[in-house]
Amino acid sequence: MNVDGTPYRTLWLAEPGCVRIIDQAQLPHRFAFLDLRTPEDMCAAIRRMNLRGAGLIGAAAAWGVYLAALRHADAPDFDARMRAEADALLATRPTAKNLEWAVRRMERALAPCLSPTERRDVAGRAAQEISDEDADFGRRMGQHGLALIREIAARNGGRPVNVLTHCNAGWLGFIDYGSALAPAYAAFDAGIPLHVWVDETRPRNQGASLTAWELGHHGVPHTLVPDNAGGHLMQHGKVDLVFVGSDRVTANGDVANKIGTYLKALAARDNRVPFYAVFPSSTIDWDLADGVREIPIEQRDPDEVRTATGWDEEAGRVATVRLCPPATPAANYGFDVTPARLVTGLVTERGIAPATREGLRALYADLHAP
Amino acid sequence: MNVDGTPYRTLWLAEPGCVRIIDQAQLPHRFAFLDLRTPEDMCAAIRRMNLRGAGLIGAAAAWGVYLAALRHADAPDFDARMRAEADALLATRPTAKNLEWAVRRMERALAPCLSPTERRDVAGRAAQEISDEDADFGRRMGQHGLALIREIAARNGGRPVNVLTHCNAGWLGFIDYGSALAPAYAAFDAGIPLHVWVDETRPRNQGASLTAWELGHHGVPHTLVPDNAGGHLMQHGKVDLVFVGSDRVTANGDVANKIGTYLKALAARDNRVPFYAVFPSSTIDWDLADGVREIPIEQRDPDEVRTATGWDEEAGRVATVRLCPPATPAANYGFDVTPARLVTGLVTERGIAPATREGLRALYADLHAP
């Protein structure tokens, strides 16, 4: 998508052996890049959240495997070394399914008996394929979601369609286009009047820092609200539909996403507002059924809850401020699970399915031979 | 309640004509007092939230009327002048019922034909009576809520009772004891094992800055969580009951409280967690029925959403940081309304009622002669 008129992806191969990313840890206060040259660089970038988002974590892990393949291509114990590198990548973030999916796909690409040169080539091509597919899937999800926005726009008689979103499942969370925001971009680009309510998404504020930033740079009308506001907005008819992303979807349609998503799904149900999860098929965990019980939920540093980071105008720098007394303990669960019963539909690169086992299987019948 | 072993109230008459308050705008980083000597001082303190909370706003408004009575006691147009002062106090915060309730009670006390000396005396006595009653009602609400905690403790077999609360309805929100936290203090003081989940309560973070501070200073075990976490905690059995305060309750039991309360009520219902609103009778608006439609919701400065304020360790001072891009617009609704159907019960100074018109009327039959 565009940053001040220039099209960008979130991650690209700058030169052989050098993966360049938009450094999201510096947004929205500074638009800067970060060069990653080793698998350790990539693990650190994922763990420190210089890049984040379901799709982007997947693509980044693929490029991590590529960097590992460059390093170990000549080693006689290539497979063993690559397994260790893969394990390190898999350990960076536990909830996102896309990460595991991408690493396994890279492993399959590198599984045949290959020469050192072939290993380097295959790894680069496979990682690029995952990147391109992620961007293409974003575009497709946007088109499928656009149909839902069009329907509402047709009923609204010129009143802007009000979308609410939580966290950042925009293009910054993928290689391009995004998942939850892809329909909003598609609608905006198609000239449909549209407004996005942006949950700030504590504790890391990825709504305030990333979603507001990317919508603003693309020109999409939006308003930042506290995570507490969505219920009130829905009670008063100010939300036409909710689009959220996902980090892992079970085979029966339970949706893990940034903590707080479940609360918005409950409010949507209580106010008859359609609630859609938008994600590529790489997010689906076909092995899990009960999301609340089975999806591992990352617990992060409590200091993220105890503090907030932003721009200190007075000091002219980014600062971190503590919001609570010095000794206050905090808990920091990264995700929650929205049960399928609260989800109006699942939007994937192949179309829109009901949030049921049958719905998902019908879209992906080829992956599930009877 | 205690601050490092010394008992405090949130507001007291330091000397004739001087109302002293704990300056809550400086908490949790500095424990300091503020002296208010004029009605304008009081209006500014309410508007700038040097003091806040349903009960405390009510008592503060009563003391504002007292300061006005001192000023105008000798004026021949005393009544007209007092009406103007009352209007200014009423305009400071639109949602809290207690404010109007306290101003009207002061007006009734000053309505008879009184001498200048009597006006001063009556105003002081009436304001002190409202303060003392507020503290006494807090103590009573604590005892009624304690019974609910005892029931759960008896079933828990030694496991601490987990209470979740939103915003600050502790002793800082009243003259003493508080509403939602009063049962927690009562249980703690009675030796019942207890733990409080404290919602940080964006945008002003009164959970992180005030509730965590007062629980910590009294010694009650607690953990700070983002507003997004409550649903996840309830899904995983980590919450035994929810206690929230209220700024206005309609005659049929709809509960206006800090924005985000409604989302927690939805999660409580979805997970069969008891959800109680705790408030003194001064919070009840007997004239309203449909809270979602009828209760006026304060809209505050969008900059409260765009920023966070806290302690900058590096700079050694309180700092305000901007969380979003410079041009991002924001909306700041102060309260939401939880429909009575989601409320397990209403805890008042007189006992516990079902959240229905009949339930409330039964507790306050003397106010509603047939």
XYZ file of C-alpha atoms in Angstrom:
740
model
C 0.000 0.000 0.000
C 0.979 3.652 -0.178
C 3.090 5.679 2.208
C 2.808 9.296 1.134
C 2.138 8.165 -2.445
C 4.932 5.578 -2.663
C 3.903 1.903 -2.722
C 5.583 -0.311 -0.118
C 5.555 -3.858 1.125
C 6.355 -4.603 4.754
C 9.266 -6.924 3.874
C 11.356 -7.497 0.779
C 14.681 -8.980 -0.325
C 16.926 -5.911 -0.625
C 19.856 -7.982 -1.936
C 20.866 -11.618 -1.657
C 21.246 -12.399 2.051
C 19.620 -9.161 3.193
C 15.920 -8.987 4.092
C 14.680 -5.432 4.591
C 11.620 -4.644 6.690
C 9.664 -1.590 7.780
C 10.637 -1.268 11.442
C 7.199 -1.287 13.061
C 8.659 -0.771 16.525
C 9.399 2.818 15.473
C 5.946 3.552 14.038
C 4.080 5.866 14.074
C 6.806 8.257 15.175
C 9.459 7.310 12.629
C 9.231 5.524 9.264
C 12.447 3.518 9.107
C 13.806 0.236 7.779
C 15.724 -2.584 9.377
C 18.062 -4.976 7.543
C 18.115 -8.610 8.670
C 21.071 -10.770 7.581
C 20.988 -13.815 9.866
C 18.336 -16.157 11.278
C 19.143 -14.621 14.686
C 18.342 -11.171 13.282
C 15.014 -12.541 12.102
C 14.190 -14.245 15.414
C 15.013 -11.037 17.268
C 12.891 -8.946 14.886
C 9.904 -11.265 15.417
C 10.372 -11.482 19.175
C 10.920 -7.743 19.632
C 8.053 -7.052 17.268
C 9.965 -4.984 14.741
C 7.548 -6.927 12.571
C 4.303 -8.561 13.725
C 0.931 -9.672 12.385
C -0.171 -13.173 11.447
C 0.724 -13.130 7.747
C 3.902 -11.137 8.130
C 5.216 -13.374 10.903
C 4.674 -16.315 8.543
C 6.482 -14.699 5.625
C 9.247 -13.473 7.932
C 9.771 -16.983 9.277
C 10.064 -18.223 5.681
C 12.773 -15.638 5.075
C 14.382 -16.715 8.333
C 14.614 -20.235 6.924
C 16.090 -18.732 3.741
C 18.795 -16.926 5.753
C 19.483 -20.190 7.588
C 19.755 -22.071 4.282
C 22.336 -19.560 3.017
C 24.364 -20.107 6.164
C 24.233 -23.893 6.218
C 23.965 -24.773 2.497
C 27.472 -26.267 2.426
C 27.175 -28.154 5.707
C 27.163 -31.959 5.520
C 24.632 -32.013 8.413
C 22.376 -29.459 6.646
C 19.103 -31.093 7.740
C 20.006 -31.242 11.434
C 21.235 -27.650 11.419
C 18.098 -26.479 9.650
C 15.916 -28.266 12.194
C 17.617 -26.326 15.003
C 17.142 -23.034 13.117
C 13.484 -23.877 12.497
C 12.977 -24.637 16.189
C 14.406 -21.247 17.119
C 12.031 -19.526 14.692
C 9.035 -21.520 15.958
C 9.837 -20.544 19.558
C 9.579 -16.797 18.914
C 5.766 -16.476 19.099
C 3.478 -19.315 20.214
C -0.018 -18.299 19.078
C 0.226 -17.429 15.365
C -0.407 -20.512 13.228
C 1.079 -18.834 10.134
C 4.557 -19.041 11.601
C 4.494 -22.818 11.893
C 2.741 -23.127 8.539
C 5.474 -21.148 6.747
C 8.347 -22.976 8.423
C 6.832 -26.369 7.524
C 6.304 -25.265 3.917
C 9.940 -24.156 3.698
C 11.055 -27.480 5.198
C 9.077 -29.391 2.581
C 10.630 -27.285 -0.198
C 14.097 -28.074 1.147
C 13.399 -31.735 1.921
C 14.543 -33.256 -1.405
C 18.224 -34.092 -1.861
C 19.651 -30.804 -3.140
C 23.086 -29.412 -3.921
C 24.331 -26.385 -1.901
C 23.511 -24.066 -4.809
C 20.067 -25.580 -5.190
C 19.416 -25.155 -1.460
C 20.115 -21.416 -1.718
C 17.973 -21.062 -4.849
C 15.069 -23.137 -3.592
C 14.994 -21.354 -0.229
C 14.939 -17.923 -1.891
C 12.259 -18.923 -4.389
C 10.065 -20.614 -1.758
C 10.260 -17.626 0.596
C 9.452 -15.211 -2.230
C 6.513 -17.420 -3.234
C 5.139 -17.266 0.329
C 5.546 -13.465 0.332
C 3.827 -13.048 -3.024
C 1.057 -15.444 -2.092
C 0.462 -13.555 1.168
C 0.082 -10.277 -0.729
C -2.154 -11.921 -3.340
C -4.326 -13.495 -0.650
C -4.678 -10.054 0.986
C -5.946 -8.627 -2.294
C -8.447 -11.480 -2.640
C -9.702 -11.180 0.948
C -10.217 -7.497 0.225
C -12.419 -8.283 -2.756
C -14.544 -10.817 -0.858
C -14.970 -8.434 2.090
C -15.770 -5.599 -0.304
C -18.964 -7.415 -1.284
C -20.128 -7.235 2.351
C -19.396 -3.494 2.506
C -21.177 -2.917 -0.818
C -24.335 -4.575 0.528
C -24.408 -2.259 3.529
C -23.540 0.800 1.444
C -26.500 0.013 -0.812
C -28.817 0.085 2.227
C -27.164 3.133 3.855
C -28.306 5.677 1.283
C -25.041 7.592 1.113
C -24.258 7.432 4.849
C -20.679 6.156 5.262
C -20.318 2.490 6.161
C -18.909 2.314 9.693
C -16.409 -0.489 10.188
C -14.905 -1.279 13.580
C -11.565 -3.073 13.816
C -9.368 -4.241 16.664
C -5.557 -4.205 16.707
C -3.752 -4.143 13.362
C -4.690 -6.618 10.683
C -3.862 -4.144 7.957
C -1.104 -4.254 5.389
C 1.472 -3.816 8.137
C 0.434 -7.203 9.527
C 0.964 -8.909 6.176
C 3.174 -8.432 3.141
C 0.561 -6.128 1.605
C -3.190 -5.289 1.709
C -3.763 -6.979 5.081
C -6.706 -9.091 6.175
C -9.278 -7.196 8.260
C -8.423 -3.852 6.629
C -8.159 -5.201 3.067
C -11.942 -4.809 2.491
C -11.789 -1.249 3.846
C -8.992 -0.348 1.418
C -10.873 -2.025 -1.432
C -14.045 -0.093 -0.574
C -12.174 3.189 -0.206
C -10.381 2.668 -3.513
C -13.769 1.875 -5.110
C -15.152 5.217 -3.887
C -17.594 3.794 -1.339
C -18.089 6.217 1.591
C -16.479 4.548 4.564
C -15.273 5.292 8.093
C -13.200 3.022 10.341
C -13.381 2.985 14.160
C -9.890 2.035 15.295
C -9.580 0.326 18.717
C -6.348 1.573 20.257
C -5.590 -2.019 21.374
C -3.795 -1.945 24.671
C -1.292 -2.813 25.874
C 0.918 -2.320 22.816
C -1.464 0.142 21.146
C -1.114 -1.343 17.689
C -4.426 0.203 16.710
C -3.277 3.693 17.699
C 0.243 3.321 16.383
C -0.150 1.095 13.299
C -3.773 0.986 12.097
C -4.236 4.741 12.507
C -0.904 5.284 10.766
C -1.630 3.117 7.728
C -5.236 4.296 7.291
C -4.050 7.896 7.579
C -1.287 7.438 5.017
C -3.702 5.834 2.568
C -6.328 8.529 3.226
C -9.101 6.356 4.703
C -11.352 8.297 7.167
C -11.022 6.886 10.664
C -11.386 7.684 14.371
C -9.326 6.305 17.218
C -11.289 5.003 20.223
C -10.314 3.295 23.477
C -10.851 -0.471 23.540
C -13.667 0.237 25.991
C -15.779 2.168 23.482
C -16.957 -0.494 20.992
C -19.977 -1.646 22.991
C -21.275 1.892 23.410
C -20.755 2.603 19.701
C -22.709 -0.520 18.733
C -25.538 0.217 21.197
C -25.985 3.546 19.444
C -25.987 2.245 15.863
C -22.573 3.668 15.055
C -21.056 0.398 13.781
C -22.286 -1.365 10.618
C -19.878 -4.273 10.758
C -16.797 -5.543 12.542
C -13.741 -6.879 10.715
C -10.951 -8.467 12.737
C -7.927 -10.521 11.761
C -6.831 -13.760 13.345
C -3.665 -15.467 14.545
C -5.140 -18.952 14.555
C -8.511 -20.354 13.517
C -9.553 -23.850 14.560
C -11.144 -26.335 12.169
C -14.561 -25.502 13.629
C -14.159 -21.737 13.248
C -13.043 -20.550 16.710
C -10.937 -17.431 16.210
C -7.833 -16.521 18.226
C -6.985 -12.869 17.807
C -5.522 -9.997 19.817
C -6.804 -9.884 23.382
C -10.111 -8.003 23.542
C -11.517 -9.338 20.281
C -13.913 -11.647 22.154
C -15.425 -8.650 23.986
C -16.195 -6.952 20.669
C -17.741 -10.142 19.305
C -20.049 -10.287 22.350
C -21.101 -6.662 21.816
C -21.664 -7.292 18.106
C -23.921 -10.260 18.897
C -25.830 -8.280 21.538
C -26.489 -5.479 19.033
C -26.971 -7.595 15.888
C -23.876 -6.148 14.216
C -22.217 -8.555 11.733
C -18.827 -9.745 12.997
C -16.350 -11.185 10.478
C -12.899 -12.665 10.950
C -10.685 -12.164 7.896
C -7.609 -14.363 7.434
C -5.698 -16.373 4.832
C -5.865 -20.173 4.888
C -2.364 -20.269 6.394
C -4.006 -19.176 9.656
C -6.242 -22.255 9.889
C -5.169 -24.962 12.333
C -6.988 -28.019 10.976
C -5.828 -30.095 13.966
C -7.652 -28.091 16.636
C -11.345 -27.994 17.456
C -11.983 -26.168 20.753
C -10.129 -22.883 20.486
C -10.687 -21.694 24.069
C -9.201 -24.896 25.455
C -6.609 -25.753 22.857
C -5.006 -22.653 21.344
C -1.846 -21.674 23.252
C -2.090 -18.077 24.459
C 1.153 -16.123 24.602
C 1.867 -14.347 27.887
C 4.060 -11.328 27.416
C 6.109 -8.993 29.619
C 3.854 -7.402 32.302
C 5.744 -4.149 31.793
C 3.837 -3.712 28.520
C 0.690 -3.373 30.662
C 2.304 -1.196 33.323
C 3.592 1.305 30.773
C 2.751 3.119 27.552
C 5.187 4.305 24.921
C 4.733 7.321 22.689
C 6.010 10.691 21.577
C 6.880 13.175 24.306
C 6.342 16.521 22.599
C 8.024 18.422 25.411
C 11.183 16.308 25.318
C 11.116 15.809 21.525
C 11.651 12.061 21.821
C 9.916 8.720 22.207
C 9.364 7.992 25.898
C 7.944 5.185 28.008
C 5.828 6.192 30.976
C 4.687 4.042 33.897
C 0.918 4.284 34.451
C 0.640 2.542 37.829
C 2.446 2.574 41.179
C 6.008 1.168 41.054
C 5.117 -2.113 42.790
C 1.857 -2.934 40.986
C 1.897 -6.457 39.484
C 0.338 -6.945 36.029
C -0.686 -9.789 33.713
C -0.312 -9.650 29.939
C -2.231 -12.231 27.909
C -1.591 -11.560 24.222
C -4.677 -13.116 22.659
C -8.148 -14.367 23.364
C -10.422 -16.780 21.548
C -13.787 -15.835 20.078
C -16.020 -18.913 19.887
C -17.391 -19.652 16.400
C -20.965 -19.160 17.667
C -20.270 -15.403 17.882
C -18.756 -15.125 14.385
C -21.053 -14.152 11.513
C -18.656 -15.419 8.877
C -15.070 -16.198 7.938
C -13.537 -14.283 5.038
C -10.573 -16.031 3.410
C -8.761 -15.727 0.096
C -11.276 -18.186 -1.342
C -14.455 -16.487 -0.212
C -16.805 -16.238 2.745
C -17.781 -19.259 4.830
C -20.016 -19.691 7.858
C -17.935 -20.154 11.023
C -18.427 -23.910 11.147
C -16.386 -27.013 10.417
C -18.558 -27.654 7.358
C -18.194 -24.078 6.170
C -14.402 -24.125 6.295
C -14.175 -27.629 4.792
C -16.404 -26.631 1.891
C -14.002 -23.801 0.979
C -10.974 -26.075 1.323
C -12.366 -29.401 0.122
C -9.170 -30.025 -1.874
C -7.165 -30.052 1.359
C -9.571 -32.560 2.846
C -10.091 -35.486 0.502
C -12.934 -37.528 1.964
C -8.991 4.009 54.389
C -5.298 3.738 55.128
C -2.388 5.317 53.294
C 0.760 3.777 54.704
C -0.997 3.116 57.995
C -2.624 6.558 58.368
C -6.410 6.769 57.856
C -7.594 9.333 55.321
C -10.773 10.575 53.728
C -10.711 11.959 50.181
C -12.130 15.345 51.252
C -12.501 17.173 54.560
C -13.023 20.646 55.957
C -9.505 21.753 56.906
C -10.741 25.008 58.413
C -13.819 27.182 57.924
C -13.924 28.168 54.253
C -11.193 25.738 53.224
C -12.024 22.285 51.795
C -8.959 20.031 51.518
C -8.870 17.125 49.063
C -6.424 14.425 48.027
C -5.289 15.643 44.587
C -6.127 12.578 42.490
C -4.675 14.146 39.346
C -1.233 13.586 40.874
C -1.806 9.950 41.862
C -0.197 7.460 41.776
C 3.041 9.377 41.360
C 2.605 11.894 44.174
C 0.364 11.905 47.262
C -0.560 15.558 47.663
C -3.439 17.744 48.825
C -5.275 20.622 47.244
C -7.091 23.399 49.152
C -10.328 24.734 47.679
C -11.627 28.062 48.960
C -14.178 29.217 46.383
C -17.004 27.645 44.340
C -14.809 28.263 41.268
C -11.996 26.260 42.884
C -14.485 23.430 43.409
C -15.847 23.554 39.836
C -12.309 23.494 38.455
C -11.322 20.576 40.704
C -14.349 18.564 39.517
C -13.859 19.471 35.858
C -10.087 18.829 35.877
C -10.677 15.656 37.877
C -8.514 16.533 40.860
C -11.387 14.668 42.429
C -13.763 12.265 40.672
C -16.016 9.297 41.330
C -19.788 9.270 41.735
C -20.012 9.686 45.497
C -17.105 12.101 45.811
C -18.424 14.360 43.058
C -21.695 14.518 44.983
C -20.052 15.391 48.281
C -17.721 17.852 46.550
C -20.671 19.616 44.948
C -22.272 19.897 48.399
C -19.100 21.551 49.670
C -19.144 23.762 46.576
C -22.600 24.945 47.644
C -21.199 25.505 51.158
C -18.388 27.694 49.760
C -20.977 29.595 47.716
C -23.152 30.078 50.812
C -20.198 31.563 52.712
C -19.620 33.990 49.858
C -23.228 35.086 49.409
C -24.677 34.703 52.931
C -25.026 38.451 53.386
C -26.412 39.156 49.909
C -30.034 40.324 49.686
C -30.414 38.268 46.462
C -28.960 35.167 48.137
C -31.321 32.712 46.406
C -30.657 33.999 42.882
C -26.910 34.024 43.451
C -27.012 30.497 44.844
C -28.985 29.280 41.815
C -26.239 30.561 39.514
C -23.557 28.886 41.630
C -25.544 25.630 41.599
C -25.892 25.793 37.816
C -22.124 26.152 37.471
C -21.574 23.108 39.686
C -24.188 21.073 37.792
C -22.497 21.893 34.454
C -19.129 20.403 35.441
C -19.962 16.722 34.752
C -23.182 15.612 33.021
C -23.446 11.868 33.730
C -23.106 11.426 37.504
C -26.506 11.597 39.201
C -24.929 12.130 42.623
C -23.854 15.635 41.674
C -27.401 16.807 40.998
C -28.694 14.882 44.000
C -26.265 16.614 46.357
C -26.877 20.100 44.946
C -30.648 19.662 45.282
C -30.304 18.425 48.873
C -28.186 21.467 49.733
C -30.762 23.742 48.071
C -33.525 22.186 50.174
C -31.476 22.686 53.333
C -30.982 26.363 52.453
C -34.539 26.955 51.231
C -36.107 28.145 54.521
C -35.851 31.802 55.434
C -32.480 31.966 57.249
C -30.234 34.661 58.661
C -26.739 35.092 57.151
C -25.208 33.285 60.134
C -27.740 30.466 59.836
C -27.006 30.132 56.105
C -23.306 29.565 56.879
C -24.065 27.084 59.648
C -26.706 25.148 57.757
C -24.572 24.878 54.625
C -21.603 23.564 56.605
C -23.708 21.089 58.568
C -25.574 19.845 55.489
C -22.368 19.321 53.488
C -20.754 17.500 56.414
C -23.866 15.345 56.742
C -23.640 14.389 53.058
C -19.936 13.541 53.500
C -20.544 11.437 56.594
C -23.515 9.696 55.017
C -21.447 8.897 51.912
C -18.760 7.278 54.058
C -21.356 5.414 56.118
C -23.121 4.167 52.985
C -19.763 2.904 51.686
C -19.263 0.911 54.877
C -22.769 -0.557 54.560
C -22.339 -1.457 50.874
C -19.135 -3.206 51.888
C -20.987 -5.338 54.435
C -23.732 -6.311 51.977
C -21.195 -7.177 49.267
C -19.118 -9.076 51.792
C -21.935 -11.604 52.095
C -21.577 -12.368 48.364
C -17.824 -12.861 48.728
C -18.310 -15.076 51.784
C -20.626 -17.378 49.826
C -18.030 -17.862 47.104
C -15.184 -18.248 49.601
C -17.145 -21.018 51.301
C -17.338 -22.911 47.989
C -13.737 -22.142 46.951
C -12.062 -24.335 49.586
C -9.296 -21.894 50.417
C -8.657 -20.683 46.862
C -8.725 -16.864 46.854
C -11.940 -15.257 45.621
C -11.156 -13.501 42.346
C -12.963 -10.190 41.933
C -12.751 -8.155 38.732
C -13.398 -4.416 38.789
C -13.406 -1.657 36.196
C -12.210 1.912 36.728
C -12.091 3.223 40.287
C -15.114 2.848 42.520
C -12.917 2.545 45.581
C -12.556 4.874 48.510
C -10.960 7.482 46.241
C -14.274 7.717 44.354
C -16.203 8.408 47.549
C -15.527 10.019 50.898
C -14.351 6.667 52.276
C -14.707 2.870 51.704
C -15.987 3.219 48.126
C -18.715 1.253 46.407
C -17.389 -1.556 44.167
C -14.238 -1.983 46.262
C -15.943 -1.681 49.647
C -16.803 -5.423 49.697
C -13.212 -6.267 48.758
C -11.862 -4.199 51.651
C -14.429 -5.733 53.996
C -13.444 -9.246 52.883
C -9.740 -8.496 53.158
C -10.166 -7.003 56.620
C -12.180 -10.101 57.602
C -9.278 -12.349 56.565
C -10.995 -13.924 53.536
C -8.423 -14.843 50.843
C -9.072 -12.476 47.969
C -7.485 -11.202 44.764
C -8.661 -8.282 42.619
C -8.197 -8.026 38.825
C -7.863 -4.323 38.122
C -8.881 -3.112 34.638
C -6.510 -0.300 33.719
C -9.494 1.681 32.358
C -8.400 3.710 29.396
C -8.287 6.453 28.466
C -7.576 8.050 31.859
C -6.244 4.846 33.418
C -8.034 5.290 36.719
C -7.734 1.561 37.349
C -3.950 1.626 36.914
C -3.417 4.919 38.691
C -6.081 4.935 41.429
C -7.478 1.437 42.064
C -4.016 -0.169 41.991
C -2.750 2.609 44.262
C -5.453 2.306 46.908
C -5.511 -1.516 46.935
C -1.723 -1.537 47.187
C -1.675 0.941 50.077
C -4.276 -1.073 51.971
C -2.452 -4.338 51.220
C -5.118 -6.102 49.126
C -3.602 -8.576 46.577
C -4.336 -7.423 43.030
C -3.141 -7.633 39.425
C -3.398 -4.939 36.786
C -4.778 -6.046 33.394
C -5.621 -4.242 30.153
C -9.327 -3.530 29.619
C -9.151 -6.142 26.870
C -8.349 -9.025 29.225
C -11.561 -9.552 31.217
C -13.271 -11.829 28.691
C -10.269 -14.135 28.475
C -9.981 -14.261 32.273
C -13.655 -15.201 32.600
C -13.454 -17.836 29.847
C -10.713 -19.508 31.861
C -12.481 -19.465 35.242
C -10.214 -16.796 36.688
C -13.012 -14.461 37.809
C -15.509 -15.397 40.557
C -17.491 -12.198 40.450
C -17.486 -8.687 39.033
C -18.092 -5.579 41.140
C -18.435 -2.227 39.383
C -19.602 1.164 40.568
C -22.079 3.403 38.835
C -22.547 7.052 37.960
C -26.279 6.782 37.361
C -28.769 3.942 37.719
C -32.226 4.191 36.177
C -35.387 3.243 38.048
C -35.443 -0.092 36.177
C -31.827 -0.966 37.013
C -29.872 0.081 33.897
C -26.365 1.008 35.019
C -24.276 3.861 33.595
C -20.644 3.449 34.524
C -17.205 4.123 33.071
C -16.965 3.278 29.374
C -16.196 -0.426 28.912
C -18.340 -1.678 31.797
C -20.964 -2.994 29.350
C -18.335 -5.191 27.642
C -17.438 -6.809 30.976
C -21.118 -7.383 31.745
C -21.508 -9.183 28.400
C -18.503 -11.393 29.157
C -19.809 -12.108 32.655
C -23.166 -13.191 31.244
C -21.507 -15.357 28.565
C -19.438 -17.127 31.217
C -22.040 -17.239 34.023
C -19.971 -14.974 36.264
C -22.087 -12.916 38.708
C -22.004 -9.211 37.847
C -22.974 -6.684 40.534
C -23.237 -2.904 40.422
C -22.554 -1.314 43.800
C -23.749 2.238 44.473
C -25.447 4.392 47.109
C -29.069 5.462 46.636
C -27.877 8.952 45.668
C -26.874 7.398 42.325
C -30.408 6.302 41.439
C -32.271 8.445 38.917
C -35.895 7.548 39.660
C -37.056 9.626 36.681
C -35.333 7.564 33.985
C -36.253 4.149 32.626
C -34.251 3.310 29.474
C -30.626 3.979 30.365
C -29.171 3.460 26.882
C -31.531 6.037 25.411
C -31.922 8.468 28.258
C -28.731 8.829 30.295
C -26.583 11.709 28.993
C -23.083 10.444 28.154
C -20.228 12.879 28.696
C -17.874 13.328 25.749
C -14.422 14.367 26.853
C -11.294 15.780 25.223
C -10.095 13.448 22.420
C -6.525 14.114 23.555
C -7.168 11.839 26.536
C -7.491 8.995 23.995
C -4.567 10.096 21.861
C -2.186 10.243 24.807
C -1.215 8.525 28.042
C 0.263 10.167 31.109
C 2.634 8.517 33.554
C 6.029 8.539 35.201
C 9.031 8.859 32.896
C 11.761 7.080 34.860
C 14.481 8.367 32.568
C 13.445 12.001 32.887
C 12.412 11.706 36.535
C 9.075 13.431 35.952
C 5.456 12.909 34.934
C 5.149 13.031 31.163
C 2.375 12.814 28.585
C 3.112 10.801 25.444
C 1.163 10.725 22.178
C 0.335 7.162 21.108
C -0.888 7.819 17.556
C 0.177 9.869 14.542
C -0.068 13.653 15.043
C -3.178 14.041 12.851
C -5.211 11.046 14.063
C -8.732 12.044 15.176
C -10.180 10.384 18.281
C -13.509 10.085 20.112
C -13.822 9.995 23.889
C -17.129 8.803 25.354
C -16.821 8.788 29.129
C -19.473 6.226 30.065
C -21.603 3.431 28.732
C -24.826 1.859 29.922
C -25.177 -1.767 30.968
C -28.782 -2.900 30.510
C -30.399 -4.320 33.655
C -30.841 -7.717 31.952
C -27.052 -8.238 32.232
C -26.835 -7.274 35.907
C -27.044 -10.056 38.502
C -27.871 -7.671 41.305
C -27.666 -4.153 42.680
C -25.826 -3.633 45.965
C -26.817 -0.447 47.819
C -26.464 0.798 51.366
C -29.757 -0.932 52.165
C -28.972 -4.370 50.765
C -29.003 -6.333 47.541
C -31.827 -6.057 45.008
C -32.485 -7.701 41.657
C -31.827 -5.256 38.808
C -35.496 -4.494 38.217
C -37.888 -1.660 38.925
C -39.609 -3.832 41.532
C -36.286 -4.771 43.131
C -35.185 -1.171 43.574
C -38.623 -0.004 44.723
C -38.791 -2.727 47.341
C -35.527 -1.461 48.894
C -36.688 2.144 48.772
C -40.421 1.773 49.422
C -40.328 4.765 51.796
C -39.263 7.001 48.880
C -42.164 5.690 46.810
C -45.362 5.875 48.762
C -48.015 4.007 46.765
